[in-house]
PDB file of C-alpha atoms in Angstrom:
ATOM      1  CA  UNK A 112     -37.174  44.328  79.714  1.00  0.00           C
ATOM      2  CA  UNK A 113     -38.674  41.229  81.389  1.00  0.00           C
ATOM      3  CA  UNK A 114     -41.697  40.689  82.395  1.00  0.00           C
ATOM      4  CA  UNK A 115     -43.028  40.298  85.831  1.00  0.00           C
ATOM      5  CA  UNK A 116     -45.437  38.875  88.815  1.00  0.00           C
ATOM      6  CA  UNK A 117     -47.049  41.980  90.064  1.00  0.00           C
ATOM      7  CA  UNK A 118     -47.101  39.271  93.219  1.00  0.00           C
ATOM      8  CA  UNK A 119     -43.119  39.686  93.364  1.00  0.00           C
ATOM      9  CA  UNK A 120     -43.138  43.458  93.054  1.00  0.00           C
ATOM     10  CA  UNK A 121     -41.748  45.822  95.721  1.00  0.00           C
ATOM     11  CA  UNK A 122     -42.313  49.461  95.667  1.00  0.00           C
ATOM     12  CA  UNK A 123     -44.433  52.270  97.441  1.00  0.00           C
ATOM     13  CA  UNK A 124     -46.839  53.529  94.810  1.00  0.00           C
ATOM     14  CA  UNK A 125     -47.277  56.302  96.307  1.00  0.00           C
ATOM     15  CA  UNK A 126     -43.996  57.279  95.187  1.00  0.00           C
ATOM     16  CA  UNK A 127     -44.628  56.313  91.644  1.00  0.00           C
ATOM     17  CA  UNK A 128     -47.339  58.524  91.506  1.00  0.00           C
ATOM     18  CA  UNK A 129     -46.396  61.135  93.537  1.00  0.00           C
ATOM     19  CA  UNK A 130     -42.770  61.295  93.318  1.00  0.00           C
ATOM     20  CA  UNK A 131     -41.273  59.578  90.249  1.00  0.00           C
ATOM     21  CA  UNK A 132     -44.259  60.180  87.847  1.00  0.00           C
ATOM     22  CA  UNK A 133     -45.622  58.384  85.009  1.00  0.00           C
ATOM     23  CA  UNK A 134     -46.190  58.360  81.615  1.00  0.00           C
ATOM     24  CA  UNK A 135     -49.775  57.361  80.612  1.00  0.00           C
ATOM     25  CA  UNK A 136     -49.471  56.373  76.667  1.00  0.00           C
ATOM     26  CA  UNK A 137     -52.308  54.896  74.443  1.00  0.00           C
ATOM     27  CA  UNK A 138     -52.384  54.516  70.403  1.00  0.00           C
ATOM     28  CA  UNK A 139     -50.968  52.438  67.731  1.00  0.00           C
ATOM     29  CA  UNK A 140     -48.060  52.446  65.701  1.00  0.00           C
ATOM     30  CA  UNK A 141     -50.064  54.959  63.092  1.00  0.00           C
ATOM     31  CA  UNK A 142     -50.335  57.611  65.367  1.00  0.00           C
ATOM     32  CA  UNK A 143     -49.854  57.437  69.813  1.00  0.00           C
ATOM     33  CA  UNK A 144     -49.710  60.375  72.199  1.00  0.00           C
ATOM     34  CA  UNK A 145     -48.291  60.509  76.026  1.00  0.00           C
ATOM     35  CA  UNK A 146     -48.494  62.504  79.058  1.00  0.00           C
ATOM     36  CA  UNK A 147     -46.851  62.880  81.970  1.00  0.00           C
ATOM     37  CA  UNK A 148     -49.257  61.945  85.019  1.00  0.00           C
ATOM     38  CA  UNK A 149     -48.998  62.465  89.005  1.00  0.00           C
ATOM     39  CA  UNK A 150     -52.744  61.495  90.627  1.00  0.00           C
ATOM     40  CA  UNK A 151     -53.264  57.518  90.202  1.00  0.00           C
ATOM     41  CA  UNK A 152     -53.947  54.978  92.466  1.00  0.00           C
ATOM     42  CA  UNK A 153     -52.477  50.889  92.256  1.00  0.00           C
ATOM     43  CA  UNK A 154     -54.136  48.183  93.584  1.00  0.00           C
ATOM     44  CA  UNK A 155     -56.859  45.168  93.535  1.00  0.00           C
ATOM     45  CA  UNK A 156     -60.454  45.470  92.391  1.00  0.00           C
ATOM     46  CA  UNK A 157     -63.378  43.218  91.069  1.00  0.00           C
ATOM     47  CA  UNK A 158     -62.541  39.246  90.872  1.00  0.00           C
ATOM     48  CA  UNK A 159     -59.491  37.476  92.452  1.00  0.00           C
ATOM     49  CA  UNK A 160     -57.629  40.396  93.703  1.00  0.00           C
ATOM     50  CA  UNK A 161     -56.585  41.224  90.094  1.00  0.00           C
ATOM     51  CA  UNK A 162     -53.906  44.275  89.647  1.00  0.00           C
ATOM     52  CA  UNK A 163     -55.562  47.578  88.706  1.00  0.00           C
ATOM     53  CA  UNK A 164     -53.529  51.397  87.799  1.00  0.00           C
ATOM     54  CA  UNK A 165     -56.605  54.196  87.656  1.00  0.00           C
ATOM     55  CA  UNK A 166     -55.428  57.482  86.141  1.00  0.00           C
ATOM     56  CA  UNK A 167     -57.712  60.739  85.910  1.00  0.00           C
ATOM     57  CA  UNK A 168     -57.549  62.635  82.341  1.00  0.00           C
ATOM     58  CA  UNK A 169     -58.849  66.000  81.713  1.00  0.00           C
ATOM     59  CA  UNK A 170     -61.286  66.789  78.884  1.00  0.00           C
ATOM     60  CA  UNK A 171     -58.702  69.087  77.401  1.00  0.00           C
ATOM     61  CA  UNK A 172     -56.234  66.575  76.855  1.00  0.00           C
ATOM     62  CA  UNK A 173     -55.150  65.036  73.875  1.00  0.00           C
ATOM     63  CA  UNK A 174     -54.104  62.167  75.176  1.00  0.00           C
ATOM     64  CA  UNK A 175     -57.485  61.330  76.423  1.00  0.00           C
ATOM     65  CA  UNK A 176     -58.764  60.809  72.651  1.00  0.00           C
ATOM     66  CA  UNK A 177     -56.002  57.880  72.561  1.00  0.00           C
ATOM     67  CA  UNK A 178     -56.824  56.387  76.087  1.00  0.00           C
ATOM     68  CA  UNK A 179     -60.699  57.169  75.135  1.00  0.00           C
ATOM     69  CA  UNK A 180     -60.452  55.193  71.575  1.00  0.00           C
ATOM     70  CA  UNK A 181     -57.971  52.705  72.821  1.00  0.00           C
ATOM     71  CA  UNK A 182     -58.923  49.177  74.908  1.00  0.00           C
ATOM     72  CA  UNK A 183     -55.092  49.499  76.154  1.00  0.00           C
ATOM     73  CA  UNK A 184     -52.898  51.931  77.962  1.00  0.00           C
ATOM     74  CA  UNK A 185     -49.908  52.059  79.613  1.00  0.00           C
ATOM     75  CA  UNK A 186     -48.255  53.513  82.659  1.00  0.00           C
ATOM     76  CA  UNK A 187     -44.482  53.949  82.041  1.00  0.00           C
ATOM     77  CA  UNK A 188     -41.959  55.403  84.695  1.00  0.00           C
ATOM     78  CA  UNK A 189     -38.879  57.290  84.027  1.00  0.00           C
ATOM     79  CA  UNK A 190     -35.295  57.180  85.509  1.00  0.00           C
ATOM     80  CA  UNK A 191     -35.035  60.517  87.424  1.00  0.00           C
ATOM     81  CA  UNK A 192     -32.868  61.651  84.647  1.00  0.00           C
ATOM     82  CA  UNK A 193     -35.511  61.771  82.435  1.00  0.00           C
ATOM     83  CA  UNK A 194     -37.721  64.620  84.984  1.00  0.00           C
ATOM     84  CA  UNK A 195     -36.848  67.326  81.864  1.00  0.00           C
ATOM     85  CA  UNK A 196     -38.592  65.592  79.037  1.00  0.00           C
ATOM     86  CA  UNK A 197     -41.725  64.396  81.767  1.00  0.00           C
ATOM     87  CA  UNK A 198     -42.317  68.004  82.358  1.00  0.00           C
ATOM     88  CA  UNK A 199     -42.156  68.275  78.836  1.00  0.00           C
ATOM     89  CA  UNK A 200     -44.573  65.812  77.677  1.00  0.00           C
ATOM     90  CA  UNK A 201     -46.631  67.152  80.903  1.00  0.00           C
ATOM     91  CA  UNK A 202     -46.751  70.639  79.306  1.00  0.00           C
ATOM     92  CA  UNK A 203     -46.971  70.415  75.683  1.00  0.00           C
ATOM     93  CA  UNK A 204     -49.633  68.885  73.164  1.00  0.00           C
ATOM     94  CA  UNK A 205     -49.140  66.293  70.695  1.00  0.00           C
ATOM     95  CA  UNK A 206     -51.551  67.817  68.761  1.00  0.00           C
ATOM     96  CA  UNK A 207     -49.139  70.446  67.869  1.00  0.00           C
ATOM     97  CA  UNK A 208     -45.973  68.985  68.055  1.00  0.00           C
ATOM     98  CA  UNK A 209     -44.472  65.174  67.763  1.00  0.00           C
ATOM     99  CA  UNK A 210     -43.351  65.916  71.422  1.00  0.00           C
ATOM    100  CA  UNK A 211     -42.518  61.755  71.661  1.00  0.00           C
ATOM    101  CA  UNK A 212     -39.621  62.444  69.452  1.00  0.00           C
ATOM    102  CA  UNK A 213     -38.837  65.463  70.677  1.00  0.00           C
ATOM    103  CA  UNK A 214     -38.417  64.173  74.122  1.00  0.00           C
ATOM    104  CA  UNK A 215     -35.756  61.858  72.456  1.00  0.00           C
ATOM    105  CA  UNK A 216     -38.398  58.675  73.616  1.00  0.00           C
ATOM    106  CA  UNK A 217     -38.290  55.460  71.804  1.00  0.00           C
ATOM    107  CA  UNK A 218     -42.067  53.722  71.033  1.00  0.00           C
ATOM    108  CA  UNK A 219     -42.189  50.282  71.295  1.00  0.00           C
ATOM    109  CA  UNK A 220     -45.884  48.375  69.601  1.00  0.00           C
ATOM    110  CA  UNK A 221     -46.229  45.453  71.556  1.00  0.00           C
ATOM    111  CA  UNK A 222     -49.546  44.070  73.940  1.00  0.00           C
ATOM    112  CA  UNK A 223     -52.193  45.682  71.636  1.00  0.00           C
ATOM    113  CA  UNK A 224     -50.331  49.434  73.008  1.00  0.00           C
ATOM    114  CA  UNK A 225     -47.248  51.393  73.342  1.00  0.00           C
ATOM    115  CA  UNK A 226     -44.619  51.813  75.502  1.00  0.00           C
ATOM    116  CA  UNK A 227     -41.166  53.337  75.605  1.00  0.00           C
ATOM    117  CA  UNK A 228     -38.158  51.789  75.169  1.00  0.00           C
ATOM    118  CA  UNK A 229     -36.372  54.165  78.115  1.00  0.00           C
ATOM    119  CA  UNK A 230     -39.059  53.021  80.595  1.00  0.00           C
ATOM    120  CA  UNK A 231     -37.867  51.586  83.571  1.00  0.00           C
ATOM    121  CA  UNK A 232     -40.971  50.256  84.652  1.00  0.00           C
ATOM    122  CA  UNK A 233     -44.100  49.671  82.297  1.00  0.00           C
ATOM    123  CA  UNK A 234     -47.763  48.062  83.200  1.00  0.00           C
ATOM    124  CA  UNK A 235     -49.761  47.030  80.359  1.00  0.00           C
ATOM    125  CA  UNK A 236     -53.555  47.785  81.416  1.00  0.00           C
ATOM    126  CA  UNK A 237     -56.416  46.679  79.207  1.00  0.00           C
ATOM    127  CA  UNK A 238     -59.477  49.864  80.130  1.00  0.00           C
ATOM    128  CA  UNK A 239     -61.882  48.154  82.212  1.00  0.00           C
ATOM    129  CA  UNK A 240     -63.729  51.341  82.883  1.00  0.00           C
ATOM    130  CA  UNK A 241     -64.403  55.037  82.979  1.00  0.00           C
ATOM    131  CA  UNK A 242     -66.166  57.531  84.483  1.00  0.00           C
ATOM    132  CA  UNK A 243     -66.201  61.438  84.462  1.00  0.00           C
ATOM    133  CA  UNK A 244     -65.864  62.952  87.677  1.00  0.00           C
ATOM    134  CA  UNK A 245     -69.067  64.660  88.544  1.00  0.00           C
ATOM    135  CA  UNK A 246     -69.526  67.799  91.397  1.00  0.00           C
ATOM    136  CA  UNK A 247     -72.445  65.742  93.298  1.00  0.00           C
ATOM    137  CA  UNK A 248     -69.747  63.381  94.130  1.00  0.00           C
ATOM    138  CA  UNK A 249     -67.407  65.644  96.075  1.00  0.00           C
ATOM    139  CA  UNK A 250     -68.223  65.413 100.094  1.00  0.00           C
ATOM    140  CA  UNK A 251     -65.308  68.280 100.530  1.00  0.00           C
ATOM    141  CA  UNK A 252     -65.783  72.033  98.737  1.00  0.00           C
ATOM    142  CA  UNK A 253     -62.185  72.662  99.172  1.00  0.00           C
ATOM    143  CA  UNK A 254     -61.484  70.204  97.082  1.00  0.00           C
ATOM    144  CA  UNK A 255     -63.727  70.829  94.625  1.00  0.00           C
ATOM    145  CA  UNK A 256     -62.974  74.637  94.589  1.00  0.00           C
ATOM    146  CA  UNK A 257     -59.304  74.017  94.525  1.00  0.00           C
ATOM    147  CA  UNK A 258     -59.056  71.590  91.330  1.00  0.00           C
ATOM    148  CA  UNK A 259     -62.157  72.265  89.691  1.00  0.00           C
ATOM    149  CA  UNK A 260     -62.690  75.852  89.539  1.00  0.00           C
ATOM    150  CA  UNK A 261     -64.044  75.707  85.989  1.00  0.00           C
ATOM    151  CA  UNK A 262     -65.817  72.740  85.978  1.00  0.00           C
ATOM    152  CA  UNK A 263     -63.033  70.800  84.165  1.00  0.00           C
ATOM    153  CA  UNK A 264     -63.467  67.550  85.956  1.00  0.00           C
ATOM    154  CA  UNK A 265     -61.513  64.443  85.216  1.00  0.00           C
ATOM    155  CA  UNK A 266     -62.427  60.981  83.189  1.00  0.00           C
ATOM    156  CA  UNK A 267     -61.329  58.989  85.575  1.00  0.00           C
ATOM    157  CA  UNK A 268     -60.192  54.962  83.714  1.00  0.00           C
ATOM    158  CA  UNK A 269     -59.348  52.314  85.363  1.00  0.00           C
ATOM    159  CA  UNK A 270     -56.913  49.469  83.494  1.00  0.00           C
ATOM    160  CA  UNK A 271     -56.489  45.651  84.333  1.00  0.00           C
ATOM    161  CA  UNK A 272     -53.178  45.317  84.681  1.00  0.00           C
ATOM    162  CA  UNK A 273     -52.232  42.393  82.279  1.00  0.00           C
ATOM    163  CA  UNK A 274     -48.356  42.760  82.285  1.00  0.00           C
ATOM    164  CA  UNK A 275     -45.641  44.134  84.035  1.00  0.00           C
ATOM    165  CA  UNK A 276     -42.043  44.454  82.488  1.00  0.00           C
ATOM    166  CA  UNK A 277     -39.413  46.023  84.038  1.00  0.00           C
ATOM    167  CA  UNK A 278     -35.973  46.578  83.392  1.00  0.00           C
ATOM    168  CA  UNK A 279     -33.871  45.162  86.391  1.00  0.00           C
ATOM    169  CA  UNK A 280     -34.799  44.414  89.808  1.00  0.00           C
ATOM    170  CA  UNK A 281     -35.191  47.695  91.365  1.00  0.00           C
ATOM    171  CA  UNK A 282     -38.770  46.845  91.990  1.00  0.00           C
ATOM    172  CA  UNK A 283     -38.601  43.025  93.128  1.00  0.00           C
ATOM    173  CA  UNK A 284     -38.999  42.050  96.426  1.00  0.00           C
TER     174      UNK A 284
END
């Protein structure tokens, strides 16, 4: 992996999102837990244009304690090979299972976080904020009705991104 300007990236993040999936990861090397996320957004907020990831967690989530406890997460993406094992770790609970392992993933402790050793892409994100989703704020029922049914709204975090590695140039300009 080497690290990179998030200046010199190129890449529709839509598609990381939406497409290729991530991995949102947060712990230490006593104990970490990952999940396999597909709503995010990538850009610039507050100060000099500075690099932000926002994910949305559920309440019923176990990775949410890590990303809740934790000042750092990170958003990892896959090679397409590895679709199997994100479905996986978007399915199953760490708290029953060491589903890292059992995904055949690779933790690497470095930048106060985790990240995986497969990853193609990774961006370090120190927590900057959070906020739960709340029902006053929706302006469109169908919406609402269609994700939120039981009143299980989202946290929703947003992360400075403070590093970027990647592992070739797939995603330089």
């Amino acid at each position: 992996m080497k690290e990179i300007n998030y200046k010199d990236m190129k890449f529709n993040p839509f598609n990381l999102f939406g497409d290729e999936w991530m991995l949102v990861t947060a712990g230490n090397e006593q104990k970490c837990n990952t999940m396999t996320v597909s709503w995010g957004h990538l850009g610039c907020l507050w100060g000099h244009n500075d690099p932000t990831a926002v994910v949305y967690l559920r309440q019923s989530r176990y990775t949410k304690e890590f990303v809740d406890r934790e000042g750092y997460f990170t958003l990892c993406v896959m090679d397409k090979s590895f679709k199997k094992q994100m479905a996986y770790l978007g399915s199953a609970s760490g708290r029953d299972e060491d589903k890292i392992s059992k995904a055949g993933l690779t933790p690497v402790y470095a930048d106060n976080t985790v990240w995986f050793e497969q990853a193609k892409l990774v961006l370090v994100c120190k927590k900057v904020f959070q906020s739960e989703l709340q029902e006053s704020g929706f302006l469109c029922q169908d919406t609402l009705d269609q994700h939120y049914a039981q009143g299980d709204f989202h946290t929703m975090y947003v992360g400075k991104i403070e590093k970027i590695l990647a592992r070739d140039d797939e995603y330089l300009g």
